[in-house]
Short mmCIF file of C-alpha atoms in Angstrom, two decimals:
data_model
loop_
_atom_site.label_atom_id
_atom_site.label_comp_id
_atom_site.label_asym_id
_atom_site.label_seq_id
_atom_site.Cartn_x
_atom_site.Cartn_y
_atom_site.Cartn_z
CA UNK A 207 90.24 73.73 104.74
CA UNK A 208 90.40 76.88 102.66
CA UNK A 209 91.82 76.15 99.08
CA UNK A 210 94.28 78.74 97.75
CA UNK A 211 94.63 80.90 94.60
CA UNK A 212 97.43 79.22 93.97
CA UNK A 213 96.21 75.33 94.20
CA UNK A 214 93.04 76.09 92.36
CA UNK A 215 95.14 77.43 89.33
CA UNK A 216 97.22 74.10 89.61
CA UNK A 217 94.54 72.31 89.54
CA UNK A 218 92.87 74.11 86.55
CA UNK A 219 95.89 74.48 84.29
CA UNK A 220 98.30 77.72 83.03
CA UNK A 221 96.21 80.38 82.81
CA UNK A 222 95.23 81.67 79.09
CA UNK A 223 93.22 83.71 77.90
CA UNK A 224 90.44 80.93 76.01
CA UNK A 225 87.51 82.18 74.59
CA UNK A 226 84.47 80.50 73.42
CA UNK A 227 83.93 79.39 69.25
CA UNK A 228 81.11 81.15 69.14
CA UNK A 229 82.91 84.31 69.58
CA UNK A 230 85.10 83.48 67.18
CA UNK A 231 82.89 85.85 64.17
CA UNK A 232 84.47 88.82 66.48
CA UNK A 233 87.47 90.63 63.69
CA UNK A 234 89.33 93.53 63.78
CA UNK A 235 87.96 95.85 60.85
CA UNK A 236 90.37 96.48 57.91
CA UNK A 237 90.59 99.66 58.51
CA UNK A 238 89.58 102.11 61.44
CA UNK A 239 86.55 103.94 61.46
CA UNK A 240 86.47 107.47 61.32
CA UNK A 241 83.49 109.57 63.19
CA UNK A 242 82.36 110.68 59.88
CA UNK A 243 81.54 107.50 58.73
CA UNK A 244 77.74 106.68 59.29
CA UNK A 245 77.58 102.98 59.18
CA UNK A 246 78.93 101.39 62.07
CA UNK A 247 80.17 97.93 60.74
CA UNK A 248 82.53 97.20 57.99
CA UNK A 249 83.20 94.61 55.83
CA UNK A 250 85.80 91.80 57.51
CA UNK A 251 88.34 89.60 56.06
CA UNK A 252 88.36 86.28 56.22
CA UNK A 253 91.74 86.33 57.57
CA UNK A 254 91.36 88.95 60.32
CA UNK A 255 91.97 87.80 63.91
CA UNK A 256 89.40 87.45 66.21
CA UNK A 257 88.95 88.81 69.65
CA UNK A 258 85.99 88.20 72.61
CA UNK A 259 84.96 91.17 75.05
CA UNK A 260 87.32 91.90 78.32
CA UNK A 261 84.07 90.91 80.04
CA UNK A 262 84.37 87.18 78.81
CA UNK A 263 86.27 85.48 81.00
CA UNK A 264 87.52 81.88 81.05
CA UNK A 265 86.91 79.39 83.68
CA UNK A 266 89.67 79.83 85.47
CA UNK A 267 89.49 83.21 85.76
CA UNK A 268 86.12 83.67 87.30
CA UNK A 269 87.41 80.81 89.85
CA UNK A 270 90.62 83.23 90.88
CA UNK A 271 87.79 86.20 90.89
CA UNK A 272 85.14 84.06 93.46
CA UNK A 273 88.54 82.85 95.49
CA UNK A 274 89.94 86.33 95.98
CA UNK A 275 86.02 87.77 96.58
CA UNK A 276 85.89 85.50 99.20
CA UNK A 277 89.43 86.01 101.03
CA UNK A 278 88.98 89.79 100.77
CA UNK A 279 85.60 89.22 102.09
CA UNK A 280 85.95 87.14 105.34
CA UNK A 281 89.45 87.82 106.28
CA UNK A 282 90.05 91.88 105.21
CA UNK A 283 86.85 93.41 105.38
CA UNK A 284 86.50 93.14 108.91
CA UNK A 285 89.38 94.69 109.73
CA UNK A 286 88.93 97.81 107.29
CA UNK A 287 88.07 100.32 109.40
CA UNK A 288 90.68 99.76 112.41
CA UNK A 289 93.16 99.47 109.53
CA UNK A 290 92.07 103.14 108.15
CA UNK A 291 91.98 104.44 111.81
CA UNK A 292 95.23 103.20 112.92
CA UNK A 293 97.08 103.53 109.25
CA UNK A 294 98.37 100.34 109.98
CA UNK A 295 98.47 97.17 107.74
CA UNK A 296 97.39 93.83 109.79
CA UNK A 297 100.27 91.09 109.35
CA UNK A 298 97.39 88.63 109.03
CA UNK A 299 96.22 90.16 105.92
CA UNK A 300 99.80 90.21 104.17
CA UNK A 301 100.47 86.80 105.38
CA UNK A 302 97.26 85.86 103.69
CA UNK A 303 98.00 87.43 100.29
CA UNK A 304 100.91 84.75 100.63
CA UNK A 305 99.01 81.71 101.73
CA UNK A 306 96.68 82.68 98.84
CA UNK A 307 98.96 82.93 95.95
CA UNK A 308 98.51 86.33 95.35
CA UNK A 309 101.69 88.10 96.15
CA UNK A 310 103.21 85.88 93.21
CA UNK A 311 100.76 85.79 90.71
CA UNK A 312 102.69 86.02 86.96
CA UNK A 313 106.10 84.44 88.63
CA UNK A 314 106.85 81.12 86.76
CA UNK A 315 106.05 77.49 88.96
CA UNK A 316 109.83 77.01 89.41
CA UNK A 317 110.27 80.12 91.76
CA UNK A 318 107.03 78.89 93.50
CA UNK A 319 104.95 81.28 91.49
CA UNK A 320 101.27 80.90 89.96
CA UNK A 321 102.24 81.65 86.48
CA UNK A 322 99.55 82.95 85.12
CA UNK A 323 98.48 86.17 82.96
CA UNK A 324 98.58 90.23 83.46
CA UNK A 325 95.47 89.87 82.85
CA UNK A 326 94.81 87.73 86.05
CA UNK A 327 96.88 90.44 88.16
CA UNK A 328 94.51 93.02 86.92
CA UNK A 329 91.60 91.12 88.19
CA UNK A 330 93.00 89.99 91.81
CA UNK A 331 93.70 94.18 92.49
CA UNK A 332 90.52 94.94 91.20
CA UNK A 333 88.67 92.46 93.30
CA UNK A 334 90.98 93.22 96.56
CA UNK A 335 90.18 97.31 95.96
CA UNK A 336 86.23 96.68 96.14
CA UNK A 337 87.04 95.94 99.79
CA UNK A 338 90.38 97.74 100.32
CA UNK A 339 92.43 100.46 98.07
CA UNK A 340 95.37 99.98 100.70
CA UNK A 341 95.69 95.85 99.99
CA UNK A 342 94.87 96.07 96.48
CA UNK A 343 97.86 98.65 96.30
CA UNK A 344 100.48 96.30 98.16
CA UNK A 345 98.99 93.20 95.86
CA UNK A 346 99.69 95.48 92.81
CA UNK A 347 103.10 96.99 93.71
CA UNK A 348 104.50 93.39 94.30
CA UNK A 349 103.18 91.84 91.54
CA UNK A 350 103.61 94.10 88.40
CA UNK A 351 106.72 96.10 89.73
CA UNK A 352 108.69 94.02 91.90
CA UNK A 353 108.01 90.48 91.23
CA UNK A 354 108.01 91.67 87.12
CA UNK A 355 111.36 93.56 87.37
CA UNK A 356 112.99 90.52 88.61
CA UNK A 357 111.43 88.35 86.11
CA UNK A 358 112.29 90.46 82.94
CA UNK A 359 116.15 92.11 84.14
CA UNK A 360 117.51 89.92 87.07
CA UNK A 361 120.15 87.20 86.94
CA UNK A 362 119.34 83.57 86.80
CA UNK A 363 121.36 83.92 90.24
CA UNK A 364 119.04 86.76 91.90
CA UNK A 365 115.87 84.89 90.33
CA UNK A 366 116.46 81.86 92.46
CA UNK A 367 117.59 83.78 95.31
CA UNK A 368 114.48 85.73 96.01
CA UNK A 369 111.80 85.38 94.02
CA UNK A 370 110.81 82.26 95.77
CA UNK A 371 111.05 84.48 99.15
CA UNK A 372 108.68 87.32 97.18
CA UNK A 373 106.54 85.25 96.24
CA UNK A 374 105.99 83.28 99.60
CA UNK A 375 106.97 85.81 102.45
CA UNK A 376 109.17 88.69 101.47
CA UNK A 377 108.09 92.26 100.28
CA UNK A 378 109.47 94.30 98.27
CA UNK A 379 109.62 98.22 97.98
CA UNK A 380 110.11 100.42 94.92
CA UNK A 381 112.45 103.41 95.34
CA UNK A 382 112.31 105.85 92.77
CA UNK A 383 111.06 109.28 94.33
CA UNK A 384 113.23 111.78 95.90
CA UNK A 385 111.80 115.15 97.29
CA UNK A 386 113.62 117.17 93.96
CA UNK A 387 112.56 114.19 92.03
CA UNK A 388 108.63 113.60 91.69
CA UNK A 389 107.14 113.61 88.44
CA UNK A 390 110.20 114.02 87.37
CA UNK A 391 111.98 111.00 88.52
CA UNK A 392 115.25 110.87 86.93
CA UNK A 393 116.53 114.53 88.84
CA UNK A 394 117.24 112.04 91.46
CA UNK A 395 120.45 113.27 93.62
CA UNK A 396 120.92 109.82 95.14
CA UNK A 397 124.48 108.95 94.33
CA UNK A 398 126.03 104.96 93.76
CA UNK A 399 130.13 105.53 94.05
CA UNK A 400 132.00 102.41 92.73
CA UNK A 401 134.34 101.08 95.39
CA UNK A 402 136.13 97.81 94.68
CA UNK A 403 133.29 95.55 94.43
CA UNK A 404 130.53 97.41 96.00
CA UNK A 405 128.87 100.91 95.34
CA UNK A 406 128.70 103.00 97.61
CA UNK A 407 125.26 104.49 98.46
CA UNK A 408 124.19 107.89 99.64
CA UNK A 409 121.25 109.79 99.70
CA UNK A 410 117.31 109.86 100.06
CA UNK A 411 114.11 108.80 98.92
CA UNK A 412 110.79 110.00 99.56
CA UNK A 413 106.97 108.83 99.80
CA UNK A 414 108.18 105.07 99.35
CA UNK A 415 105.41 102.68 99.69
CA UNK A 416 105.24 99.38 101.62
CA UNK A 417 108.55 100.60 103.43
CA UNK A 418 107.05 100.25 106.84
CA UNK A 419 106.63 96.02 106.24
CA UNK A 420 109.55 95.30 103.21
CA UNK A 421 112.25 93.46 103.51
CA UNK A 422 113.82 94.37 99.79
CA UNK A 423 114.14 97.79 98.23
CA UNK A 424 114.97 98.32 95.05
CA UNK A 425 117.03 101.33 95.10
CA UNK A 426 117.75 103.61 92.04
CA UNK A 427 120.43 105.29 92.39
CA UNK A 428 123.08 107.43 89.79
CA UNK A 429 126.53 106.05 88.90
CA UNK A 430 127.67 108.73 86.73
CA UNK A 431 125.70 111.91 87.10
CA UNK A 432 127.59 113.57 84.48
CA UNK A 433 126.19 111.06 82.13
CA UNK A 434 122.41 112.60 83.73
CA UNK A 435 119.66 109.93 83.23
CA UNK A 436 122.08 107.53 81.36
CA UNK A 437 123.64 105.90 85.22
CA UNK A 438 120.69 105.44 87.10
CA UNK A 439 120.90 102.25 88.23
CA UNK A 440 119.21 99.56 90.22
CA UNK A 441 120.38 98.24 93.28
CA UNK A 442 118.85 95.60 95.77
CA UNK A 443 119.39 96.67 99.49
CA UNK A 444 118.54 94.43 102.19
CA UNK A 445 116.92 95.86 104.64
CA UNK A 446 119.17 95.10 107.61
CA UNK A 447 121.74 96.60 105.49
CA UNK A 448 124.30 99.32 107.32
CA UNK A 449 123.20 102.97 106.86
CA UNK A 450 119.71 102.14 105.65
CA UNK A 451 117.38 104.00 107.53
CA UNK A 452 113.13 104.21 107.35
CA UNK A 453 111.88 107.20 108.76
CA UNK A 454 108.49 107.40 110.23
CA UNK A 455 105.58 106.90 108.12
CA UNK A 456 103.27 109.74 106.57
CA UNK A 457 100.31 110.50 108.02
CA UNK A 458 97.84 110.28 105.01
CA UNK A 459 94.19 111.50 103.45
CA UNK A 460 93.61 107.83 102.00
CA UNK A 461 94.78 104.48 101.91
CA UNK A 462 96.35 105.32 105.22
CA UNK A 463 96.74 101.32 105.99
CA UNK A 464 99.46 101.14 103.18
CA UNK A 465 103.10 102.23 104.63
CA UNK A 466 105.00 105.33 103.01
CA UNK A 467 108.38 106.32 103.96
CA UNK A 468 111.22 108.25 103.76
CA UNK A 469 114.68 106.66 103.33
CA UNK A 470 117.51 107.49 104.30
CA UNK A 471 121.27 106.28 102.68
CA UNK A 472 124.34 107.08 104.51
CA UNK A 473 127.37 105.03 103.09
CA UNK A 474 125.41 102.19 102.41
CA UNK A 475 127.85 98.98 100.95
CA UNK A 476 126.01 97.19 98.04
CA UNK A 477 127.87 94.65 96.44
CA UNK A 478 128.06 94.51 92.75
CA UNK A 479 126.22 91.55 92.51
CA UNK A 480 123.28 93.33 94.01
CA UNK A 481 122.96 94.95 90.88
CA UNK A 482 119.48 94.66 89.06
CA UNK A 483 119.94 93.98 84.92
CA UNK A 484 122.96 96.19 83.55
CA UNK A 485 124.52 99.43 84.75
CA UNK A 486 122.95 102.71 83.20
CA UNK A 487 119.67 100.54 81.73
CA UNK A 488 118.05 102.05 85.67
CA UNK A 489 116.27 104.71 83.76
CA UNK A 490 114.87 102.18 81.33
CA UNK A 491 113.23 99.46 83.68
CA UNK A 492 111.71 102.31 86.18
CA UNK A 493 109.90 103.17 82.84
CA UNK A 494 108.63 100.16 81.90
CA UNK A 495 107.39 98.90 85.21
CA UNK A 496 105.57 101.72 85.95
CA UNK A 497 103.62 101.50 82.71
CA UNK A 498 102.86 98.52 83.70
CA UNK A 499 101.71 99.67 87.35
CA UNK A 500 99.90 102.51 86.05
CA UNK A 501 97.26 99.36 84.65
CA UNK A 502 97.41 98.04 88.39
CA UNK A 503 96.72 101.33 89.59
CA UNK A 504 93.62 101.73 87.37
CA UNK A 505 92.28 98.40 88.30
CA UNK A 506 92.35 99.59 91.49
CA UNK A 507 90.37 102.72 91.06
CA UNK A 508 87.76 100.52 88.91
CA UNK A 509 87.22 97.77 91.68
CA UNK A 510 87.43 101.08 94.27
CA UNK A 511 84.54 102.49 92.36
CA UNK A 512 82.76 99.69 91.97
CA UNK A 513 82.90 98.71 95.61
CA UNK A 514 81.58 102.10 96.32
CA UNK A 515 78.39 101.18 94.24
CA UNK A 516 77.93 98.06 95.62
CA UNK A 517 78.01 99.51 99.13
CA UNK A 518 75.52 102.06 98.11
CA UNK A 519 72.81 100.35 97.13
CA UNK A 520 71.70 98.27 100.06
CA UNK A 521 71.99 101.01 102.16
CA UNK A 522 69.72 103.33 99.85
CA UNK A 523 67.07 100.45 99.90
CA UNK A 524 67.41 100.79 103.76
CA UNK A 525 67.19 104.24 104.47
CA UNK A 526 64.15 106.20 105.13
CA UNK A 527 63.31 109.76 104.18
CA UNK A 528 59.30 111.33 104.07
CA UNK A 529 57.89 107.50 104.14
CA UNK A 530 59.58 106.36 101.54
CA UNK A 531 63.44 104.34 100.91
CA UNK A 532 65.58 106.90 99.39
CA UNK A 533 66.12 104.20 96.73
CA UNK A 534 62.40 105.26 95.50
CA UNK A 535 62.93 108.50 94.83
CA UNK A 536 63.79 109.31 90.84
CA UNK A 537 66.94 111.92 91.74
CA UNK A 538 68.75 109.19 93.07
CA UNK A 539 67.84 106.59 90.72
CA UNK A 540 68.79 109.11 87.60
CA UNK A 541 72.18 109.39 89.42
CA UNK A 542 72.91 105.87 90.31
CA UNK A 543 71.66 105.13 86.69
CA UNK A 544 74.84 107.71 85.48
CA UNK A 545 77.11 106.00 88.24
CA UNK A 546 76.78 101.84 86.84
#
């Protein structure tokens, strides 16, 4: 029986980052070191604070790394291509990011989470994008935006009402974008009108990811536009929800197997209590999450590139060209040299 992400960390304790004594000599210089200077080491304090490589990893680490190698390995690698081909996301994959432990990987143990570090997020998207951008994106989008926004502004209420269901079965969707509102996010037109106890929601988004497959959006949406910025809010919209509609998905360059959507808002009813954190404070956590994405996003394009690599160099060793493996000749050596 396959062992899960999830049980191994259980088994091998909270994650932390522990590094070896013996890397322990490793300070911070006292001050920073200018180009000018010519030596390259200065003198250390016996009080500075010591730090180990990003390569060092701790046991438990390199067992989430082998665990997710292996999942991404047998059970989405074979279905890469026809994923590409049909831009369509298998439900056997996403129910195995689940299974795994992965779609909850920094939620605390009493929502059903893995609670362990950024850190380890980083490395489960970079291992999932060596095999498949599109996964490692959904992985990375529920983990350090959704999963994170309701850990660090939601109600103790909301908490135990779906992050157990993120972290086991439910997506989730982040819904910023707007077709006036790209890069810059927060010319959104999509309005939130107060009625009694609900808002009142109307409007659209564009290019939303995961919308095809999620079951929660997280809607931002402006109270006050007078106030500009200042009343975007958050809202959580089921999505069975009256006048909620996902339009057809975009036909795509790359990562076609990952869902993106336009939504549509006609009257929608949210109640109040479907509020994320505080009223206004929108602007704020759409921010901070994506900061935090943007790290997701690169450990993406890291395990993308390295993936690349690894696929390269058995087939170089295979293929022939004027007697000889391409592998032999020097051009291609020089440039795979320049490439690790």
């Amino acid at each position: 029986m396959a062992v899960s992400a999830l049980q191994l960390w259980r088994m091998g304790g909270l994650l932390r980052r522990r590094f070896p004594t013996c890397l322990s000599p490793w300070k911070i210089p006292p001050r920073v070191l200018k180009s000018s200077q010519p030596e390259a080491l200065v003198s250390l304090t016996n009080n500075a604070v010591a730090f180990a490589p990003l390569q060092t990893l701790t046991d438990e680490e390199i067992m989430m790394k082998q665990t997710v190698k292996k999942f991404a390995q047998e059970h989405v690698a074979p279905l890469v291509s026809s994923m590409d081909e049909n831009s369509k996301m298998e439900k056997s994959v996403i129910q195995g990011l689940f299974q795994q432990g992965l779609m909850g990987i920094e939620v605390e143990a009493q929502y059903g989470g893995t609670e362990a570090s950024f850190f380890c997020s980083v490395l489960v998207i970079e291992e999932l994008a060596k095999v498949d951008a599109s996964v490692a994106l959904l992985c990375d989008i529920q983990n350090t935006i959704i999963n994170n926004l309701f850990r660090k502004h939601a109600s103790e209420e909301q908490k135990a009402t779906y992050l157990p269901k993120l972290v086991t079965e439910k997506l989730g969707s982040f819904c910023l974008s707007e077709a006036g509102a790209g890069s810059d996010s927060f010319a959104m037109k999509t309005r939130a009108d107060k009625s009694g106890n609900y808002y009142v929601l109307n409007g659209s988004k564009m290019w939303i990811s995961h919308a095809e497959h999620a079951e929660l959006f997280l809607v931002f949406a402006n109270v006050d536009p007078s106030s500009g910025y200042r009343g975007i809010t958050c809202f959580l919209v089921d999505r069975d929800t009256e006048g909620f509609q996902i339009g057809k998905r975009e036909n795509k360059m790359g990562i076609r197997a990952s869902s993106t959507c336009q939504l549509t808002f006609e009257n929608v009813k949210v109640p109040e209590t479907n509020i994320l954190g505080k009223i206004g404070h929108g602007y704020k956590y759409a921010i901070g999450s994506l900061n935090e994405g943007r790290i997701g996003i690169a450990a993406q394009m890291l395990g993308l590139a390295q993936g690349c690599f690894d696929y390269t160099i058995p087939y170089i060793k295979e293929r022939m060209q004027f007697g000889k493996r391409i592998f032999d000749f020097q051009v291609y050596i020089i440039k795979l040299c320049c490439l690790a």
